[in-house]
Amino acid sequence: MTKTNPGRFFEDYEVGQTIRHAVPRTLAEGERALYHALYPARHALYSSDEFAISCGLDGSPMDDLLAFHTVFGKTVPDVSLNAVANLGYAQGRWLQPVWPGDTLRAESQVIGLKQNSNGQSGVVWVRTQGLNQVDDVVLDYVRWVMVRKRDPQAPAPDAVVPDLAAVVDPSDLVVPEGLDFAEYDFELAGEPHRLDDYQVGERIDHVDGVTVEEAEHMLATRLWQNTAKVHFDATNRPDGRRLIYGGHVISLARALSFNGLANAQMIVALNAGAHANPCFAGSTVRAWSEVLDKAPTAAPGVGAIRLRLVATTGDSGSFALRGDDGRYRQDVLLDLDYWALMPV
Amino acid sequence: MTKTNPGRFFEDYEVGQTIRHAVPRTLAEGERALYHALYPARHALYSSDEFAISCGLDGSPMDDLLAFHTVFGKTVPDVSLNAVANLGYAQGRWLQPVWPGDTLRAESQVIGLKQNSNGQSGVVWVRTQGLNQVDDVVLDYVRWVMVRKRDPQAPAPDAVVPDLAAVVDPSDLVVPEGLDFAEYDFELAGEPHRLDDYQVGERIDHVDGVTVEEAEHMLATRLWQNTAKVHFDATNRPDGRRLIYGGHVISLARALSFNGLANAQMIVALNAGAHANPCFAGSTVRAWSEVLDKAPTAAPGVGAIRLRLVATTGDSGSFALRGDDGRYRQDVLLDLDYWALMPV
Amino acid sequence: MTKTNPGRFFEDYEVGQTIRHAVPRTLAEGERALYHALYPARHALYSSDEFAISCGLDGSPMDDLLAFHTVFGKTVPDVSLNAVANLGYAQGRWLQPVWPGDTLRAESQVIGLKQNSNGQSGVVWVRTQGLNQVDDVVLDYVRWVMVRKRDPQAPAPDAVVPDLAAVVDPSDLVVPEGLDFAEYDFELAGEPHRLDDYQVGERIDHVDGVTVEEAEHMLATRLWQNTAKVHFDATNRPDGRRLIYGGHVISLARALSFNGLANAQMIVALNAGAHANPCFAGSTVRAWSEVLDKAPTAAPGVGAIRLRLVATTGDSGSFALRGDDGRYRQDVLLDLDYWALMPV
């Protein structure tokens, strides 16, 4: 019998099952530096220990998306090795910052299963938690994927479709302990715009573009220990192209959004996300955002802004998202819905 | 009104104006490692804590050019986003090493302005300081750039052209506190040549070449948080090429100069610099140096050597710099004039 | 006279001679992170401080191959700058882990010399030691290379061919102090297979493949301060290709071998190694392993497994190594023979 990991097929999942994912990972200064080399990240709270201290923290935490990618990467060998498609995210919350030196591991619980009508595959819903070395949950999100069946003749399980909120309620957002934007230095942060300056419905063209190279997305995806073949092996697809990890596009777009949203400092919730089209090396990625909602928090000077972040290979200034048929345009890569913390 | 940064145009500058640049940055072990991955850097003082300690320091400082690029990167959104050309550097001095864990920020003062006769653009001179977390100035230099006018009809300001020294006087060089080359280990440093072995006028072919890739210069330039579009966006120029940040070429050439100048350990002054021609991925960069001057310092065993460092895509052994017309040859990328510290 | 390093030629070596290699190097968190970005490394002991602590260590050591590459890189300017071929390795042992913050340097002793019958070149055998900042030997190995003569007319030295063991005797393996696999967490490590589950003669297809980019192998090879021109300069070979450092292929294959050998945690000996064919960017590297031997150790729960690790650009599932002529197949890149520590 083979000793390599064949991945799980649809019939290997059961509702209620808990999967303890392998290979914990210590994140430190090196990962922080690499994140800044891989993405044009400039949010001051993650760039400067001094700035973070002036906001009431003990120093710069690891980028929220770095924590997300690390936890996500752990789940790949158990959840998406035989996945046909990554269908969605919901109810994601960052519950605690990850600090340099922290070690993360991940656990997932199967919360839903539904076989497709073709009998070839099914949808699996998992709720994943990222835990640090003292078993505090630092991140919690739901993800669903379409997974192939090993045997198309295997019987379908009872369908269980979880009831997922479309948006994390602002009252459920967790503000990191000590965070205080009362003395926030807008000049040093890079832009004067505070929460009050943004209007619901406002759209922001982030203007800049980044042309992506193979070496870059592979360095990133390996750093998160994501093992999906499609990202690394040019012989895996008939067209000889390597599919860029969707999370790489999320981080690129978020970093580009600095230009116009420099003060949307910390990501605290992931409401929804769609990888609308695949991204390949050679593409020039641009981004635009739309303000979806605003909410207060109990922390001094800290408000929450709900944003739609769109990555596109087209014109970010056209704010185009869907065609007349209601489907995502071909040039849209990502449609992400998240909450961030911003000085009021 | 747009919330993104349009950059400053010529008429937005005033002599005497101080600009506090955004996004402070903490530099640590990760940036040090990346510097060694991005450039073939081998100067022992920056490679080994033990070697640096044997030279009287507390450990390896961050590479002097890493500090320079970080400070320079901060100035880009305010100084060179609408620049047509980076014209020169003068009076640059490193005043204190940057240590792992230090946080840098930057401030610039406008010290000169002169509109071009075509009325379309003008030259802006700024004096930039890099400051650490206790507000010590670690780096100080003058740079001038040609910047577009927003409105060609706007009136010209009174011309103010600063009087800049061609060379930093050796008596103004700052030797890092504690630096002592009395017990310098030449074998471990990699070459036996001391200051006395170099003659003014001597030229050194650094022999090695590095063929540059897109992924590398973008990783580097992002790491310095330099946001200039031309480095990242292949759709920005009609020819679809990304312009390599001039500082990337400086670091490449300086690292290549180890072979022949292994003991030119610390850069303490930037006298002048010209980015003679643009550099693109696929080029093979070589370097040669010329000894311009030598000077003593007050520190034990420490002398100063003034060097011309030339980066070229041509034959570094021909020492060719200018054509018959007195202009830089097409294969010359960089002509840099600096002071370094070397055991006497 | 030139100040650059021309490298040593065959007639520059003498049996008994000791070479103290230049440029010591401090390795820390940054190098650890980069190792994980450059290779799909997932062995838990090197990924997680917590996992390493649960195995009796003080934290995660630097990857054993990272230590090897760093020591090897130091030897290049003195041993292989004029090498025609890297012929083999023997009797390699890791004697102590390298911890973040350690500074490595290297020394080599010439232990054999034999001129080739053509008089143009000869074989040089060196025994290299890597030492940390307190002069403990962390790594010790023999390597032999074919080196060009400066002057084909120079007389041949007396031939001295060292007597090298084909395999490190398992009783000579050094288990890191404190290592204890008695409470080993197989689930967190990623696979359930213990030493008892592997049979001598068993072969494992590691399944995954990585397509290699120029930027990646250059970043890695620079990080080890390996200065061999062939890796960096596309103008160096008539075909314009850059030869990938053989050690890059070793690290790639070792990382790929996680899938099937996740519990072969620490490399403790290098018995032999052949770089069977050159590797170039664009190749997709795959790997397979063969179990050659097993042995107990004195440490609690710790056994040793002797493995053949083969990297190939062909089908790793065919386990093809040599053609009918007994020579390595054209698609085989690497044939490495090593001992690793594994829970019994």
PDB file of N, CA, C and O in Angstrom, chain C residues 59-102:
ATOM      1  N   GLY C  59      13.883  23.916  20.515  1.00  0.00           N
ATOM      2  CA  GLY C  59      13.097  24.629  19.504  1.00  0.00           C
ATOM      3  C   GLY C  59      13.471  24.034  18.163  1.00  0.00           C
ATOM      4  O   GLY C  59      14.214  23.050  18.103  1.00  0.00           O
ATOM      5  N   SER C  60      12.933  24.599  17.101  1.00  0.00           N
ATOM      6  CA  SER C  60      13.257  24.094  15.765  1.00  0.00           C
ATOM      7  C   SER C  60      14.681  24.463  15.379  1.00  0.00           C
ATOM      8  O   SER C  60      15.026  25.639  15.389  1.00  0.00           O
ATOM      9  N   PRO C  61      15.478  23.473  15.023  1.00  0.00           N
ATOM     10  CA  PRO C  61      16.792  23.819  14.466  1.00  0.00           C
ATOM     11  C   PRO C  61      16.624  24.316  13.027  1.00  0.00           C
ATOM     12  O   PRO C  61      15.555  24.214  12.434  1.00  0.00           O
ATOM     13  N   MET C  62      17.704  24.865  12.470  1.00  0.00           N
ATOM     14  CA  MET C  62      17.717  25.194  11.047  1.00  0.00           C
ATOM     15  C   MET C  62      17.707  23.875  10.288  1.00  0.00           C
ATOM     16  O   MET C  62      18.307  22.893  10.730  1.00  0.00           O
ATOM     17  N   ASP C  63      17.063  23.839   9.133  1.00  0.00           N
ATOM     18  CA  ASP C  63      17.042  22.629   8.322  1.00  0.00           C
ATOM     19  C   ASP C  63      18.471  22.113   8.120  1.00  0.00           C
ATOM     20  O   ASP C  63      19.396  22.887   7.880  1.00  0.00           O
ATOM     21  N   ASP C  64      18.644  20.798   8.213  1.00  0.00           N
ATOM     22  CA  ASP C  64      19.980  20.194   8.084  1.00  0.00           C
ATOM     23  C   ASP C  64      20.616  20.542   6.741  1.00  0.00           C
ATOM     24  O   ASP C  64      21.829  20.727   6.642  1.00  0.00           O
ATOM     25  N   LEU C  65      19.797  20.629   5.718  1.00  0.00           N
ATOM     26  CA  LEU C  65      20.351  20.940   4.396  1.00  0.00           C
ATOM     27  C   LEU C  65      20.686  22.420   4.270  1.00  0.00           C
ATOM     28  O   LEU C  65      21.602  22.789   3.550  1.00  0.00           O
ATOM     29  N   LEU C  66      19.964  23.261   5.001  1.00  0.00           N
ATOM     30  CA  LEU C  66      20.326  24.676   5.038  1.00  0.00           C
ATOM     31  C   LEU C  66      21.737  24.814   5.614  1.00  0.00           C
ATOM     32  O   LEU C  66      22.571  25.574   5.090  1.00  0.00           O
ATOM     33  N   ALA C  67      22.021  24.068   6.668  1.00  0.00           N
ATOM     34  CA  ALA C  67      23.372  24.070   7.245  1.00  0.00           C
ATOM     35  C   ALA C  67      24.377  23.538   6.221  1.00  0.00           C
ATOM     36  O   ALA C  67      25.450  24.124   6.017  1.00  0.00           O
ATOM     37  N   PHE C  68      24.010  22.462   5.561  1.00  0.00           N
ATOM     38  CA  PHE C  68      24.906  21.882   4.559  1.00  0.00           C
ATOM     39  C   PHE C  68      25.207  22.885   3.449  1.00  0.00           C
ATOM     40  O   PHE C  68      26.372  23.108   3.086  1.00  0.00           O
ATOM     41  N   HIS C  69      24.178  23.503   2.887  1.00  0.00           N
ATOM     42  CA  HIS C  69      24.383  24.443   1.774  1.00  0.00           C
ATOM     43  C   HIS C  69      25.254  25.625   2.202  1.00  0.00           C
ATOM     44  O   HIS C  69      26.059  26.126   1.422  1.00  0.00           O
ATOM     45  N   THR C  70      25.035  26.091   3.426  1.00  0.00           N
ATOM     46  CA  THR C  70      25.812  27.236   3.904  1.00  0.00           C
ATOM     47  C   THR C  70      27.287  26.866   3.993  1.00  0.00           C
ATOM     48  O   THR C  70      28.156  27.621   3.522  1.00  0.00           O
ATOM     49  N   VAL C  71      27.584  25.713   4.565  1.00  0.00           N
ATOM     50  CA  VAL C  71      28.979  25.273   4.684  1.00  0.00           C
ATOM     51  C   VAL C  71      29.557  25.017   3.291  1.00  0.00           C
ATOM     52  O   VAL C  71      30.660  25.476   2.962  1.00  0.00           O
ATOM     53  N   PHE C  72      28.801  24.343   2.457  1.00  0.00           N
ATOM     54  CA  PHE C  72      29.240  24.055   1.092  1.00  0.00           C
ATOM     55  C   PHE C  72      29.544  25.361   0.341  1.00  0.00           C
ATOM     56  O   PHE C  72      30.569  25.484  -0.339  1.00  0.00           O
ATOM     57  N   GLY C  73      28.645  26.333   0.481  1.00  0.00           N
ATOM     58  CA  GLY C  73      28.821  27.615  -0.214  1.00  0.00           C
ATOM     59  C   GLY C  73      30.149  28.274   0.139  1.00  0.00           C
ATOM     60  O   GLY C  73      30.828  28.844  -0.725  1.00  0.00           O
ATOM     61  N   LYS C  74      30.531  28.182   1.406  1.00  0.00           N
ATOM     62  CA  LYS C  74      31.806  28.787   1.840  1.00  0.00           C
ATOM     63  C   LYS C  74      32.992  28.160   1.102  1.00  0.00           C
ATOM     64  O   LYS C  74      34.007  28.812   0.887  1.00  0.00           O
ATOM     65  N   THR C  75      32.879  26.886   0.757  1.00  0.00           N
ATOM     66  CA  THR C  75      34.025  26.195   0.146  1.00  0.00           C
ATOM     67  C   THR C  75      34.178  26.491  -1.347  1.00  0.00           C
ATOM     68  O   THR C  75      35.244  26.257  -1.911  1.00  0.00           O
ATOM     69  N   VAL C  76      33.111  26.983  -1.974  1.00  0.00           N
ATOM     70  CA  VAL C  76      33.128  27.137  -3.435  1.00  0.00           C
ATOM     71  C   VAL C  76      34.282  28.005  -3.939  1.00  0.00           C
ATOM     72  O   VAL C  76      35.005  27.611  -4.855  1.00  0.00           O
ATOM     73  N   PRO C  77      34.510  29.207  -3.349  1.00  0.00           N
ATOM     74  CA  PRO C  77      35.582  30.055  -3.902  1.00  0.00           C
ATOM     75  C   PRO C  77      36.961  29.394  -3.805  1.00  0.00           C
ATOM     76  O   PRO C  77      37.846  29.719  -4.597  1.00  0.00           O
ATOM     77  N   ASP C  78      37.135  28.474  -2.875  1.00  0.00           N
ATOM     78  CA  ASP C  78      38.450  27.841  -2.693  1.00  0.00           C
ATOM     79  C   ASP C  78      38.548  26.467  -3.341  1.00  0.00           C
ATOM     80  O   ASP C  78      39.638  25.983  -3.600  1.00  0.00           O
ATOM     81  N   VAL C  79      37.417  25.822  -3.543  1.00  0.00           N
ATOM     82  CA  VAL C  79      37.474  24.433  -3.996  1.00  0.00           C
ATOM     83  C   VAL C  79      36.931  24.251  -5.409  1.00  0.00           C
ATOM     84  O   VAL C  79      37.513  23.535  -6.213  1.00  0.00           O
ATOM     85  N   SER C  80      35.833  24.905  -5.719  1.00  0.00           N
ATOM     86  CA  SER C  80      35.202  24.504  -6.979  1.00  0.00           C
ATOM     87  C   SER C  80      35.034  25.626  -7.991  1.00  0.00           C
ATOM     88  O   SER C  80      34.301  25.467  -8.967  1.00  0.00           O
ATOM     89  N   LEU C  81      35.740  26.743  -7.808  1.00  0.00           N
ATOM     90  CA  LEU C  81      35.581  27.836  -8.779  1.00  0.00           C
ATOM     91  C   LEU C  81      36.078  27.401 -10.155  1.00  0.00           C
ATOM     92  O   LEU C  81      35.528  27.789 -11.185  1.00  0.00           O
ATOM     93  N   ASN C  82      37.123  26.576 -10.184  1.00  0.00           N
ATOM     94  CA  ASN C  82      37.641  26.077 -11.458  1.00  0.00           C
ATOM     95  C   ASN C  82      37.343  24.590 -11.635  1.00  0.00           C
ATOM     96  O   ASN C  82      38.048  23.890 -12.357  1.00  0.00           O
ATOM     97  N   ALA C  83      36.311  24.140 -10.964  1.00  0.00           N
ATOM     98  CA  ALA C  83      35.964  22.723 -11.045  1.00  0.00           C
ATOM     99  C   ALA C  83      35.269  22.418 -12.363  1.00  0.00           C
ATOM    100  O   ALA C  83      34.482  23.220 -12.871  1.00  0.00           O
ATOM    101  N   VAL C  84      35.573  21.283 -12.914  1.00  0.00           N
ATOM    102  CA  VAL C  84      34.927  20.805 -14.131  1.00  0.00           C
ATOM    103  C   VAL C  84      33.699  19.975 -13.751  1.00  0.00           C
ATOM    104  O   VAL C  84      32.691  19.975 -14.449  1.00  0.00           O
ATOM    105  N   ALA C  85      33.802  19.280 -12.625  1.00  0.00           N
ATOM    106  CA  ALA C  85      32.697  18.429 -12.206  1.00  0.00           C
ATOM    107  C   ALA C  85      32.783  18.179 -10.714  1.00  0.00           C
ATOM    108  O   ALA C  85      33.865  18.126 -10.124  1.00  0.00           O
ATOM    109  N   ASN C  86      31.590  18.068 -10.103  1.00  0.00           N
ATOM    110  CA  ASN C  86      31.441  17.728  -8.707  1.00  0.00           C
ATOM    111  C   ASN C  86      31.240  16.214  -8.690  1.00  0.00           C
ATOM    112  O   ASN C  86      30.206  15.716  -9.111  1.00  0.00           O
ATOM    113  N   LEU C  87      32.239  15.453  -8.201  1.00  0.00           N
ATOM    114  CA  LEU C  87      32.208  14.008  -8.447  1.00  0.00           C
ATOM    115  C   LEU C  87      31.497  13.193  -7.377  1.00  0.00           C
ATOM    116  O   LEU C  87      30.879  12.181  -7.676  1.00  0.00           O
ATOM    117  N   GLY C  88      31.595  13.617  -6.130  1.00  0.00           N
ATOM    118  CA  GLY C  88      30.928  12.793  -5.130  1.00  0.00           C
ATOM    119  C   GLY C  88      31.047  13.335  -3.725  1.00  0.00           C
ATOM    120  O   GLY C  88      31.770  14.304  -3.445  1.00  0.00           O
ATOM    121  N   TYR C  89      30.293  12.698  -2.845  1.00  0.00           N
ATOM    122  CA  TYR C  89      30.297  12.994  -1.416  1.00  0.00           C
ATOM    123  C   TYR C  89      30.476  11.677  -0.667  1.00  0.00           C
ATOM    124  O   TYR C  89      30.028  10.622  -1.142  1.00  0.00           O
ATOM    125  N   ALA C  90      31.061  11.731   0.516  1.00  0.00           N
ATOM    126  CA  ALA C  90      31.143  10.538   1.362  1.00  0.00           C
ATOM    127  C   ALA C  90      31.312  10.947   2.814  1.00  0.00           C
ATOM    128  O   ALA C  90      31.753  12.066   3.118  1.00  0.00           O
ATOM    129  N   GLN C  91      30.949  10.033   3.682  1.00  0.00           N
ATOM    130  CA  GLN C  91      31.234  10.158   5.113  1.00  0.00           C
ATOM    131  C   GLN C  91      30.748  11.471   5.713  1.00  0.00           C
ATOM    132  O   GLN C  91      31.401  12.041   6.595  1.00  0.00           O
ATOM    133  N   GLY C  92      29.614  11.943   5.220  1.00  0.00           N
ATOM    134  CA  GLY C  92      29.053  13.166   5.781  1.00  0.00           C
ATOM    135  C   GLY C  92      28.284  12.878   7.052  1.00  0.00           C
ATOM    136  O   GLY C  92      27.492  11.935   7.105  1.00  0.00           O
ATOM    137  N   ARG C  93      28.529  13.667   8.076  1.00  0.00           N
ATOM    138  CA  ARG C  93      27.759  13.520   9.326  1.00  0.00           C
ATOM    139  C   ARG C  93      27.372  14.880   9.878  1.00  0.00           C
ATOM    140  O   ARG C  93      28.189  15.803   9.921  1.00  0.00           O
ATOM    141  N   TRP C  94      26.128  14.981  10.324  1.00  0.00           N
ATOM    142  CA  TRP C  94      25.670  16.163  11.055  1.00  0.00           C
ATOM    143  C   TRP C  94      25.927  15.860  12.534  1.00  0.00           C
ATOM    144  O   TRP C  94      25.398  14.878  13.073  1.00  0.00           O
ATOM    145  N   LEU C  95      26.711  16.691  13.190  1.00  0.00           N
ATOM    146  CA  LEU C  95      27.170  16.371  14.542  1.00  0.00           C
ATOM    147  C   LEU C  95      26.436  17.158  15.611  1.00  0.00           C
ATOM    148  O   LEU C  95      26.498  16.808  16.794  1.00  0.00           O
ATOM    149  N   GLN C  96      25.751  18.194  15.179  1.00  0.00           N
ATOM    150  CA  GLN C  96      25.053  19.045  16.129  1.00  0.00           C
ATOM    151  C   GLN C  96      24.054  19.894  15.353  1.00  0.00           C
ATOM    152  O   GLN C  96      24.386  20.362  14.262  1.00  0.00           O
ATOM    153  N   PRO C  97      22.863  20.141  15.898  1.00  0.00           N
ATOM    154  CA  PRO C  97      21.940  21.029  15.166  1.00  0.00           C
ATOM    155  C   PRO C  97      22.498  22.451  15.104  1.00  0.00           C
ATOM    156  O   PRO C  97      23.294  22.864  15.951  1.00  0.00           O
ATOM    157  N   VAL C  98      22.075  23.174  14.082  1.00  0.00           N
ATOM    158  CA  VAL C  98      22.372  24.604  13.973  1.00  0.00           C
ATOM    159  C   VAL C  98      21.113  25.341  14.413  1.00  0.00           C
ATOM    160  O   VAL C  98      20.014  25.049  13.927  1.00  0.00           O
ATOM    161  N   TRP C  99      21.279  26.259  15.357  1.00  0.00           N
ATOM    162  CA  TRP C  99      20.137  26.983  15.914  1.00  0.00           C
ATOM    163  C   TRP C  99      20.057  28.382  15.333  1.00  0.00           C
ATOM    164  O   TRP C  99      21.096  28.961  14.978  1.00  0.00           O
ATOM    165  N   PRO C 100      18.859  28.952  15.273  1.00  0.00           N
ATOM    166  CA  PRO C 100      18.757  30.342  14.820  1.00  0.00           C
ATOM    167  C   PRO C 100      19.674  31.228  15.657  1.00  0.00           C
ATOM    168  O   PRO C 100      19.656  31.150  16.887  1.00  0.00           O
ATOM    169  N   GLY C 101      20.474  32.032  14.995  1.00  0.00           N
ATOM    170  CA  GLY C 101      21.428  32.890  15.681  1.00  0.00           C
ATOM    171  C   GLY C 101      22.848  32.357  15.620  1.00  0.00           C
ATOM    172  O   GLY C 101      23.794  33.101  15.891  1.00  0.00           O
ATOM    173  N   ASP C 102      23.012  31.085  15.293  1.00  0.00           N
ATOM    174  CA  ASP C 102      24.366  30.521  15.173  1.00  0.00           C
ATOM    175  C   ASP C 102      25.102  31.116  13.969  1.00  0.00           C
ATOM    176  O   ASP C 102      24.487  31.446  12.954  1.00  0.00           O
TER     177      ASP C 102
END
